[in-house]
mmCIF file of C-alpha atoms in Angstrom:
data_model
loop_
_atom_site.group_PDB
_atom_site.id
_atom_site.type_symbol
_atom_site.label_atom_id
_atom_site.label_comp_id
_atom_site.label_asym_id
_atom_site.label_seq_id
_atom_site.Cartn_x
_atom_site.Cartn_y
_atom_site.Cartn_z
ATOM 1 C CA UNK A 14 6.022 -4.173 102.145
ATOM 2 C CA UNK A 15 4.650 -2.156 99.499
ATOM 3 C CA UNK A 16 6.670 -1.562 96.176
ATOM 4 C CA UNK A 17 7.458 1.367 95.204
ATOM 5 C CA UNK A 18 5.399 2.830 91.989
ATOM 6 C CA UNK A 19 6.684 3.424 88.710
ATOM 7 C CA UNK A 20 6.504 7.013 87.312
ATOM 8 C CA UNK A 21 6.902 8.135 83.799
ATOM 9 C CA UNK A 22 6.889 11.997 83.480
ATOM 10 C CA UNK A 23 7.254 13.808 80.214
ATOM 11 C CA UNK A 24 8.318 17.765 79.123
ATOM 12 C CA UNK A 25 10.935 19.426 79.623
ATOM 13 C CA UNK A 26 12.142 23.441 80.460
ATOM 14 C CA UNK A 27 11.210 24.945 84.100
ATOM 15 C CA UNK A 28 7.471 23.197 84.767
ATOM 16 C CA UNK A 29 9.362 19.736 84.551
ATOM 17 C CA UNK A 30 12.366 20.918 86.594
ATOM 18 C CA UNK A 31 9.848 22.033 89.147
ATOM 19 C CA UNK A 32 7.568 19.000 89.483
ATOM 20 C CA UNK A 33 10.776 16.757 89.646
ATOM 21 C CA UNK A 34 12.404 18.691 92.955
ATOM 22 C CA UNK A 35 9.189 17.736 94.654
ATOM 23 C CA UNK A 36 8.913 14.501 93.376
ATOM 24 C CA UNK A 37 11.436 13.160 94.338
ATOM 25 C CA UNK A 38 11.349 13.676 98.000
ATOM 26 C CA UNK A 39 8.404 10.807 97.309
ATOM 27 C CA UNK A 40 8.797 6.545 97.826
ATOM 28 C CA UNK A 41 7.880 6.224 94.197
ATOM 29 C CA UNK A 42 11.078 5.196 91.128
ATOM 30 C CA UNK A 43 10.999 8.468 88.528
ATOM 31 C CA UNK A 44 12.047 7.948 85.122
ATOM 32 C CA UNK A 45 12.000 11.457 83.517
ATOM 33 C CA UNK A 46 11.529 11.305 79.242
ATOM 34 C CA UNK A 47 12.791 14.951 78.025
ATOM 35 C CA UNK A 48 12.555 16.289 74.804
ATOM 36 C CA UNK A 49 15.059 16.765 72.272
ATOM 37 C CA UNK A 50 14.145 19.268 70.054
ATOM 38 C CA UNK A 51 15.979 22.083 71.539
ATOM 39 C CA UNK A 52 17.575 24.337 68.939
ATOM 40 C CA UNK A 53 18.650 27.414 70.450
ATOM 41 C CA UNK A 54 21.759 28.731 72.863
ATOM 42 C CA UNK A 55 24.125 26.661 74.072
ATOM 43 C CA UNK A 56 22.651 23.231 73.342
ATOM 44 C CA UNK A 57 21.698 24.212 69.885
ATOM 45 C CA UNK A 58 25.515 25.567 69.259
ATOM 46 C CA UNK A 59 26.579 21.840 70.807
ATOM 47 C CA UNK A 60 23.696 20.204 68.531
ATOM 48 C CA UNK A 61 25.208 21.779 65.543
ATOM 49 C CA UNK A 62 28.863 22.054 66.112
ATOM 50 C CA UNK A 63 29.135 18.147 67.830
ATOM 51 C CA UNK A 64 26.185 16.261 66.272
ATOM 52 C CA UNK A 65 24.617 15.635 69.310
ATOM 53 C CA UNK A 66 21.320 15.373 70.481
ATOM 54 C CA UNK A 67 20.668 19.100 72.762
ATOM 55 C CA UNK A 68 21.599 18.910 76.214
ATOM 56 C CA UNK A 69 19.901 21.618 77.594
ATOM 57 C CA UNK A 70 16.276 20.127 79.015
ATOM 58 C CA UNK A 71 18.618 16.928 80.430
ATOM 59 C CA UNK A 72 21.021 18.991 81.694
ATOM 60 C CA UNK A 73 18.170 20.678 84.030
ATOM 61 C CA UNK A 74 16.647 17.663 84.646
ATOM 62 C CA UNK A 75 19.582 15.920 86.213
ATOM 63 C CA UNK A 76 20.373 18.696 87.943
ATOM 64 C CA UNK A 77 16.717 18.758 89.505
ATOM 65 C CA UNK A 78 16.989 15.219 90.525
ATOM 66 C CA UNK A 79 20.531 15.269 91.723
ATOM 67 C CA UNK A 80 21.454 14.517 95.540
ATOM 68 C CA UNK A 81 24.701 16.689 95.802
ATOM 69 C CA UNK A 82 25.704 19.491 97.593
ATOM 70 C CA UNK A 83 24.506 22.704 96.359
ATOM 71 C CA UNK A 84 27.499 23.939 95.304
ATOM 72 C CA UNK A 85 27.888 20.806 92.928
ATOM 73 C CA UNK A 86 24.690 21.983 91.646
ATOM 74 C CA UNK A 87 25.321 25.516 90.975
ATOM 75 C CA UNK A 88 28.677 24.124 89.382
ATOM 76 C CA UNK A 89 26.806 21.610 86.906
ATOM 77 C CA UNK A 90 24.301 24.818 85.970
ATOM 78 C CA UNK A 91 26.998 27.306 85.758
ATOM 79 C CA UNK A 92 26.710 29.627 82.787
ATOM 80 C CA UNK A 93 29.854 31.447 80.962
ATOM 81 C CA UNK A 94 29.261 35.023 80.455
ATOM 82 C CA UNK A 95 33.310 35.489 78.743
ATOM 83 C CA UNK A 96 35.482 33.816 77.098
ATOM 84 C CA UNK A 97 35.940 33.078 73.162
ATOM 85 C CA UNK A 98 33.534 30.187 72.549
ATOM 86 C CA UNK A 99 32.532 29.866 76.097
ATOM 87 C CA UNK A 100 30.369 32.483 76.562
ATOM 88 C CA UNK A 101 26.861 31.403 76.969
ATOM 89 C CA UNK A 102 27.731 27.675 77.339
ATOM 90 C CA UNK A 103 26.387 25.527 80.383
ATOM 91 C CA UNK A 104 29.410 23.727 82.185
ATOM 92 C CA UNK A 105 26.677 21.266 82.494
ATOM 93 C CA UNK A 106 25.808 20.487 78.719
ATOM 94 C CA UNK A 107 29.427 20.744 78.161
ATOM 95 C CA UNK A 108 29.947 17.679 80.749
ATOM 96 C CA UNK A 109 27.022 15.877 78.546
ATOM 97 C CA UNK A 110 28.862 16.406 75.395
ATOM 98 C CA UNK A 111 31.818 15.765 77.178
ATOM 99 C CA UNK A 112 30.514 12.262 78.705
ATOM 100 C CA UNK A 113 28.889 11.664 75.328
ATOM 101 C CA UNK A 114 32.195 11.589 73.333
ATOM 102 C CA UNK A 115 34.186 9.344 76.283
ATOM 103 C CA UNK A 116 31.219 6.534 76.560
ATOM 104 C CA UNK A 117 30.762 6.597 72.412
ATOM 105 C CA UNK A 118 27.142 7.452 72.788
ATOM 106 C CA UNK A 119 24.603 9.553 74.426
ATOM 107 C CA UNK A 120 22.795 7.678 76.716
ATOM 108 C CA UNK A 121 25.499 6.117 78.198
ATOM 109 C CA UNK A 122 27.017 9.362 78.965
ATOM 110 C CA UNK A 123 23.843 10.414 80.652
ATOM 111 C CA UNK A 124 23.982 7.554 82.503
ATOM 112 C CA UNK A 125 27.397 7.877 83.805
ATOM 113 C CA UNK A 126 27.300 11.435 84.559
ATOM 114 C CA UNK A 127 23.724 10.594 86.442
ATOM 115 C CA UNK A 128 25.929 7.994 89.022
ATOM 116 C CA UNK A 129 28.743 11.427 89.118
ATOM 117 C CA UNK A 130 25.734 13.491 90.150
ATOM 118 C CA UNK A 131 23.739 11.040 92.205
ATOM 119 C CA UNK A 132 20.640 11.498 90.492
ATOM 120 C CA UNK A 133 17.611 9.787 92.088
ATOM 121 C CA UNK A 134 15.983 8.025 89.567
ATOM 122 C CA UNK A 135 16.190 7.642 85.643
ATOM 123 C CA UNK A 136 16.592 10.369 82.548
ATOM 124 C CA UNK A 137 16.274 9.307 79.349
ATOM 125 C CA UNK A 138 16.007 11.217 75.898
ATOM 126 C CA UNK A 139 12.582 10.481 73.992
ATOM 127 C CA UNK A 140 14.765 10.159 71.098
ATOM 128 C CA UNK A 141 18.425 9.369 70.452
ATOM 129 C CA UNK A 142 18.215 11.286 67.201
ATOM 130 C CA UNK A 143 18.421 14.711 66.011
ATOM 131 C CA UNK A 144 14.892 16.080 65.389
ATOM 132 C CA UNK A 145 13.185 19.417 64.563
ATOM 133 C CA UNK A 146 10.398 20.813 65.518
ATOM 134 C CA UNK A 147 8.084 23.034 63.206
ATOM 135 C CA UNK A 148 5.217 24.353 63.380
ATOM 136 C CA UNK A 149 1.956 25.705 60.845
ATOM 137 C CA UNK A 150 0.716 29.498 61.578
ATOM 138 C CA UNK A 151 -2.457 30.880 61.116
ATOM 139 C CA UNK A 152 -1.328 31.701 58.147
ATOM 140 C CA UNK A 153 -0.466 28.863 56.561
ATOM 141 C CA UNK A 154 3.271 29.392 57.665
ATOM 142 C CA UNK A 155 5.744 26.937 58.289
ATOM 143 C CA UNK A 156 8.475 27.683 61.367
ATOM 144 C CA UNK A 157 10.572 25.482 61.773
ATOM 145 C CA UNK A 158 12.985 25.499 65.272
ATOM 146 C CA UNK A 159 11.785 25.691 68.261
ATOM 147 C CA UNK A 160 13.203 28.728 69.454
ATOM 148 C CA UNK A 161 12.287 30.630 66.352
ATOM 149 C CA UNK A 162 8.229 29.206 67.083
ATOM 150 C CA UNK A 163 7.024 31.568 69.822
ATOM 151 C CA UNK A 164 9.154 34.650 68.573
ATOM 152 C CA UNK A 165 6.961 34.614 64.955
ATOM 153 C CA UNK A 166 3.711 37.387 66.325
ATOM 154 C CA UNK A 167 1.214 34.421 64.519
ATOM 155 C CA UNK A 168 -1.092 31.685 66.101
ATOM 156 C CA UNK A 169 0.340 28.090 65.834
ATOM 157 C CA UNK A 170 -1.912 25.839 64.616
ATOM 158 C CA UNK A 171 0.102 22.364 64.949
ATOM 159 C CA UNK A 172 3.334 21.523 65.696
ATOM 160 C CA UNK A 173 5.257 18.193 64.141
ATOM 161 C CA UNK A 174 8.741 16.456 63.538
ATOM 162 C CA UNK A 175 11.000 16.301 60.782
ATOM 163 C CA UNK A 176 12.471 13.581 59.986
ATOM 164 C CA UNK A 177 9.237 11.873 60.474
ATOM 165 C CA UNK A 178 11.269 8.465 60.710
ATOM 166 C CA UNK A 179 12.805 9.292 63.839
ATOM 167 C CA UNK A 180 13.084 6.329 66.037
ATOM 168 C CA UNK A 181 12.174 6.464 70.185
ATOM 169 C CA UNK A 182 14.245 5.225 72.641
ATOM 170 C CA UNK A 183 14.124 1.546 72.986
ATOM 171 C CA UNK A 184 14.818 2.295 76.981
ATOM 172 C CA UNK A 185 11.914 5.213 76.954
ATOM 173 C CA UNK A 186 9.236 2.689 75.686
ATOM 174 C CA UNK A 187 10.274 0.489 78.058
ATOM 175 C CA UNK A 188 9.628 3.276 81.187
ATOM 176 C CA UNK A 189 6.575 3.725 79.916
ATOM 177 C CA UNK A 190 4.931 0.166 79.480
ATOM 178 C CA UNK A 191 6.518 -0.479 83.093
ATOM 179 C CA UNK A 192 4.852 2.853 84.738
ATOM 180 C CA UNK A 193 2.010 2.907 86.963
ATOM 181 C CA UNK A 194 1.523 6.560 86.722
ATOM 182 C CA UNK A 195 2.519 8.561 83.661
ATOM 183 C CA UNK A 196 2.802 12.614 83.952
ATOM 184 C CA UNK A 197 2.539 14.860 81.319
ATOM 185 C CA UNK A 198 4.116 18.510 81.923
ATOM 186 C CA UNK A 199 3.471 20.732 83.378
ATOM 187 C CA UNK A 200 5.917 23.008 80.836
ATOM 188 C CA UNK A 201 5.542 24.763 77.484
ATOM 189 C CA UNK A 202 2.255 23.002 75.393
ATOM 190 C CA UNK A 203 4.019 23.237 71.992
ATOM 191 C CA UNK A 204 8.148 23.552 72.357
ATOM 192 C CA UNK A 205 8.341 21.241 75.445
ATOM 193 C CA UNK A 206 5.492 18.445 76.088
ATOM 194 C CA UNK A 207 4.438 17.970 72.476
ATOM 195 C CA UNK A 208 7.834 17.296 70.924
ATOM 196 C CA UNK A 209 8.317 14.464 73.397
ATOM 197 C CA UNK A 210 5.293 12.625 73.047
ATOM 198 C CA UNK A 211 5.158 13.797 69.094
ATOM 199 C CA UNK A 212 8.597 10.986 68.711
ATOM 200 C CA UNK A 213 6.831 7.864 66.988
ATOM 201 C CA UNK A 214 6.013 5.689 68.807
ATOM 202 C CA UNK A 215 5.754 7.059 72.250
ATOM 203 C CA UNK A 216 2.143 7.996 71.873
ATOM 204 C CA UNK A 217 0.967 4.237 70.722
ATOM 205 C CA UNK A 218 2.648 3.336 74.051
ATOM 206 C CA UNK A 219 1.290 5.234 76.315
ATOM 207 C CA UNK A 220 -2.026 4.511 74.822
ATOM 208 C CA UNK A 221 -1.682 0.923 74.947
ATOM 209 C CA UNK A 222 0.015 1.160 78.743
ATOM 210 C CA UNK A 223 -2.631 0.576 81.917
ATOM 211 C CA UNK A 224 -1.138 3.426 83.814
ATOM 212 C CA UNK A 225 -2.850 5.941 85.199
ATOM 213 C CA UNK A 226 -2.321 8.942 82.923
ATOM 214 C CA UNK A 227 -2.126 12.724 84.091
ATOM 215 C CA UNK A 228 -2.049 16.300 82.314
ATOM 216 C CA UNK A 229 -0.459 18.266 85.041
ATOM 217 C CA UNK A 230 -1.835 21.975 83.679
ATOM 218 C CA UNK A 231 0.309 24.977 83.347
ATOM 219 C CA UNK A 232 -0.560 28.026 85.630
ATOM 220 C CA UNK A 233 0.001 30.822 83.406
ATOM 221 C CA UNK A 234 0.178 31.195 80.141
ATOM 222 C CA UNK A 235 3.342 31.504 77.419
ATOM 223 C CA UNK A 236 3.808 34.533 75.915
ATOM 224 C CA UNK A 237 3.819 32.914 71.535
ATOM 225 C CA UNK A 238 2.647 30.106 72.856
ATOM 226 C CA UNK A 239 -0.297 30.134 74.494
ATOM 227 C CA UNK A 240 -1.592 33.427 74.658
ATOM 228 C CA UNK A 241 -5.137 33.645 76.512
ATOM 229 C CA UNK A 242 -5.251 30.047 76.377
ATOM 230 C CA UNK A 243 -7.719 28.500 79.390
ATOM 231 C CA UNK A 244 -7.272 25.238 80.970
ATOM 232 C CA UNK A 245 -9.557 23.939 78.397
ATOM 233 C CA UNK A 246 -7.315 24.732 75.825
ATOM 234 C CA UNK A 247 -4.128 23.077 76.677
ATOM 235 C CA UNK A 248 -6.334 20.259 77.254
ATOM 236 C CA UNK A 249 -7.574 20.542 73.471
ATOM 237 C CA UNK A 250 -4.073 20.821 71.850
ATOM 238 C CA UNK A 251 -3.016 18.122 73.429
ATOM 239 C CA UNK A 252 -5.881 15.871 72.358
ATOM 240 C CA UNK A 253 -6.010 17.284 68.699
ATOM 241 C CA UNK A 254 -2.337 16.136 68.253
ATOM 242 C CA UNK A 255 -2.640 12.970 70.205
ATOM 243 C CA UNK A 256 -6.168 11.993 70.544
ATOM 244 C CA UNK A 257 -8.294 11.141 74.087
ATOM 245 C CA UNK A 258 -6.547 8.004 75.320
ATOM 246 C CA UNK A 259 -3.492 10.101 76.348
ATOM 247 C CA UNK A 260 -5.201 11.338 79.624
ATOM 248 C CA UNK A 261 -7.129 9.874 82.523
ATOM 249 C CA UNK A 262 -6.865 12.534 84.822
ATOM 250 C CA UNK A 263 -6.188 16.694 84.464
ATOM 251 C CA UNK A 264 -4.669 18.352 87.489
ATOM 252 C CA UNK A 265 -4.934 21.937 87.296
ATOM 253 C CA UNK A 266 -4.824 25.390 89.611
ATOM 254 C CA UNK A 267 -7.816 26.871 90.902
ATOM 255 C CA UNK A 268 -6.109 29.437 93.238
ATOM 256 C CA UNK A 269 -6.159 33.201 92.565
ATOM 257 C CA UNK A 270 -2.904 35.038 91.440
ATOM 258 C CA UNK A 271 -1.816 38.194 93.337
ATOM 259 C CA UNK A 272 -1.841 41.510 92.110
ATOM 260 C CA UNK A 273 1.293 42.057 92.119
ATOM 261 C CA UNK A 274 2.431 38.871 90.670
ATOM 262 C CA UNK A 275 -0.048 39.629 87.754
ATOM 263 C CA UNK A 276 1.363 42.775 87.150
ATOM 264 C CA UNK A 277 4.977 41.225 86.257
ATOM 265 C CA UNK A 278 3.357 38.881 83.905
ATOM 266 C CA UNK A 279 1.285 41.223 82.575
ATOM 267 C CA UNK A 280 4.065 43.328 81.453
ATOM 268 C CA UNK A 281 5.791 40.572 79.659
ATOM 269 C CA UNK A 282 2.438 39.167 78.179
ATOM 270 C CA UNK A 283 1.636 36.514 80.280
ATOM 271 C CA UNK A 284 -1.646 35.947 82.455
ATOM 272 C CA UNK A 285 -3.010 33.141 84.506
ATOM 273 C CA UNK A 286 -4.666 30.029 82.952
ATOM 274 C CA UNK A 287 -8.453 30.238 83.616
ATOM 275 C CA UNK A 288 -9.706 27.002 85.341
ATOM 276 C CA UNK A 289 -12.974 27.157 82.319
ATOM 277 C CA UNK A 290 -14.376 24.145 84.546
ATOM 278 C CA UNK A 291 -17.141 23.335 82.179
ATOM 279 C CA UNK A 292 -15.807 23.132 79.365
ATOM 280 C CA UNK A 293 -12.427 20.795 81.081
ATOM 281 C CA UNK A 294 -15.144 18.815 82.131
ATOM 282 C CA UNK A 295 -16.808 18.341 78.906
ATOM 283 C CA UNK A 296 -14.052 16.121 77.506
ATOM 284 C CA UNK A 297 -14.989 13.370 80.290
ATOM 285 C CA UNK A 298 -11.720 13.350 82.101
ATOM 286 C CA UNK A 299 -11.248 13.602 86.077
ATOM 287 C CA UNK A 300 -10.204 16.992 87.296
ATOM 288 C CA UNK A 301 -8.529 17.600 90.320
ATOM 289 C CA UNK A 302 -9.018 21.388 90.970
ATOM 290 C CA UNK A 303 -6.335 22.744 93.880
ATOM 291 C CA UNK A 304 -4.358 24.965 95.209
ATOM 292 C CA UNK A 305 -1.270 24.031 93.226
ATOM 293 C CA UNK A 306 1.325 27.492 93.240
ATOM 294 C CA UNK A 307 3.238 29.177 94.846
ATOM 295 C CA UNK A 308 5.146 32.345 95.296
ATOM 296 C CA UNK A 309 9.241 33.112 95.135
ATOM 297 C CA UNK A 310 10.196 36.942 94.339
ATOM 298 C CA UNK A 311 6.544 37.657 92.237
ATOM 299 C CA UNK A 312 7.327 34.406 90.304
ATOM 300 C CA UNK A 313 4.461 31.808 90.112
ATOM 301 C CA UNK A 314 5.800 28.288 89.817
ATOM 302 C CA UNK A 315 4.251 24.961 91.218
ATOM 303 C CA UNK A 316 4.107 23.554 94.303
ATOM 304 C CA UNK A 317 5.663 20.581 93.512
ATOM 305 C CA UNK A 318 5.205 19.312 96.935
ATOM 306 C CA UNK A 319 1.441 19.748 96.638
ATOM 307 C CA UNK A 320 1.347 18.206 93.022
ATOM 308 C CA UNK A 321 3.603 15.276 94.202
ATOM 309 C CA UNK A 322 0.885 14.743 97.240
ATOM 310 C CA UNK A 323 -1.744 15.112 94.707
ATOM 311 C CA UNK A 324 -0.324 12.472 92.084
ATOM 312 C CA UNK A 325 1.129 9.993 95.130
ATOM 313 C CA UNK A 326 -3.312 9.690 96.092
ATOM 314 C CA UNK A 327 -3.443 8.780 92.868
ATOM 315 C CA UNK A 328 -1.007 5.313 93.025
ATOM 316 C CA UNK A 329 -1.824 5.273 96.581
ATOM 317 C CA UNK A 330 -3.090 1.380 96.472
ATOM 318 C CA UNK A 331 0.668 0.314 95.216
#
């Protein structure tokens, strides 16, 4: 009987959320790594206020991979829109903090609320520390937050973390030098892939690990972020931060938005990310060109189960 393969997937926000509903429908053991750099809304209130590493990206991540009923869901992702100092808080990341203050420590809480929630597989913080993420402009401009980075009009030209002593996860190192496959994104380039595998340390090991390592490619672009950026590009930010052995393998979209779908992006700044084939080629990786989206209510996302089909051919002799 064969055994079932090890996944590592970085990023965080939406993209990850996505991928991981599909995912884990699959015979394969997930270990999700989400970033912690989060400074904004509820989990940057809890960051502040509690000392706590932001909940937010983990909070959607469990919820992705939980196996409850959907009401349980819509509880854990609940929002309050009253009420003095509960307005805007997630009865989700409240639960975290919560869980984090009974067990005496973050993980553990995560842990224990993932048994609560039934959550197939593993999620793990890249970092058990408080970090934050900045960023150098065009200009020579330092930003430094990540929800203040795609709200400043400029180009960002890097990203990094302060303190640059923070420590990784012993347990996220581990995932990773265990993992057949490791999956990058998709999700935001700069506020939710980079910070993850910017945590020292994390890059050396996936580097070093003889996993199979894929750049899952966003489908449209970020509005601050990644404005007109191609395939090619991501690719390119991601290397100039982290060098070439960080990817084996790019996945990425070669299916043609609708109009009408490209009209609501359009209006809030967003287009689709051109598959520049030539030029993706040109860095000597293997690209999988597909059909990878789909359509919900003129919103592109994903097709997680097509990705997950994709990315299971990949590990397909475990």
């Amino acid at each position: 009987m064969k055994r079932r393969p090890k996944v590592a997937v970085f990023g965080g926000g939406t993209g990850l959320s996505v991928l991981l509903r599909g995912l884990k429908k699959f015979p394969v053991d997930i270990t999700a790594i989400v970033t912690v750099a989060d400074d904004g809304g509820s989990s940057g209130r809890l960051r502040e206020e509690l000392d706590i590493i932001p909940p937010g990206d983990i909070r959607n991540v469990l919820a992705a991979l939980s196996e409850v009923e959907p009401l349980v869901e819509q509880l854990f992702q609940h929002r309050f829109t009253n009420g003095n100092g509960l307005s805007g808080h997630s009865l989700g990341n409240l639960l975290l903090a919560a869980m984090s203050d009974i067990t005496g420590n973050f993980v553990t809480g995560i842990r224990e609320l993932s048994k609560v929630l039934n959550v197939r597989g593993k999620v793990l913080p890249a970092s058990d520390h408080r970090v934050i993420l900045n960023a150098q402009m065009n200009d020579g401009s330092i930003v430094s937050g990540e929800s203040k980075i795609p709200h400043t009009g400029k180009k960002i030209v890097r990203v990094f973390l302060t303190p640059d002593t923070v420590k990784p996860l012993d347990e996220s190192l581990r995932a990773i030098r265990d993992a057949d496959l490791i999956l990058i994104g998709p999700g935001s380039l700069y506020t939710s892939i980079l910070p993850s595998l910017l945590v020292p340390g994390i890059t050396e090991e996936i580097k070093n690990s003889a996993a199979k390592k894929v750049y899952i490619c966003n489908v449209m672009t970020q509005p601050g972020e990644t404005d007109h950026f191609t395939a090619s590009d991501h690719v390119n930010i991601l290397v100039s931060h982290i060098g070439q052995q960080i990817i084996d393998t790019i996945i990425v979209n070669n299916d043609k938005v609708p109009e009408d779908v490209l009209t609501k992006y359009e209006a809030e700044g967003g287009e689709p990310v051109e598959y520049d084939e030539k030029r993706l080629k040109s860095f000597g990786f293997e690209v999988i060109s597909d059909k990878i989206v789909q359509y919900n209510d003129s919103l592109i996302r994903h097709d997680a189960k097509r990705v997950s089909e994709i990315i299971l051919d990949l590990v397909s002799d475990y």
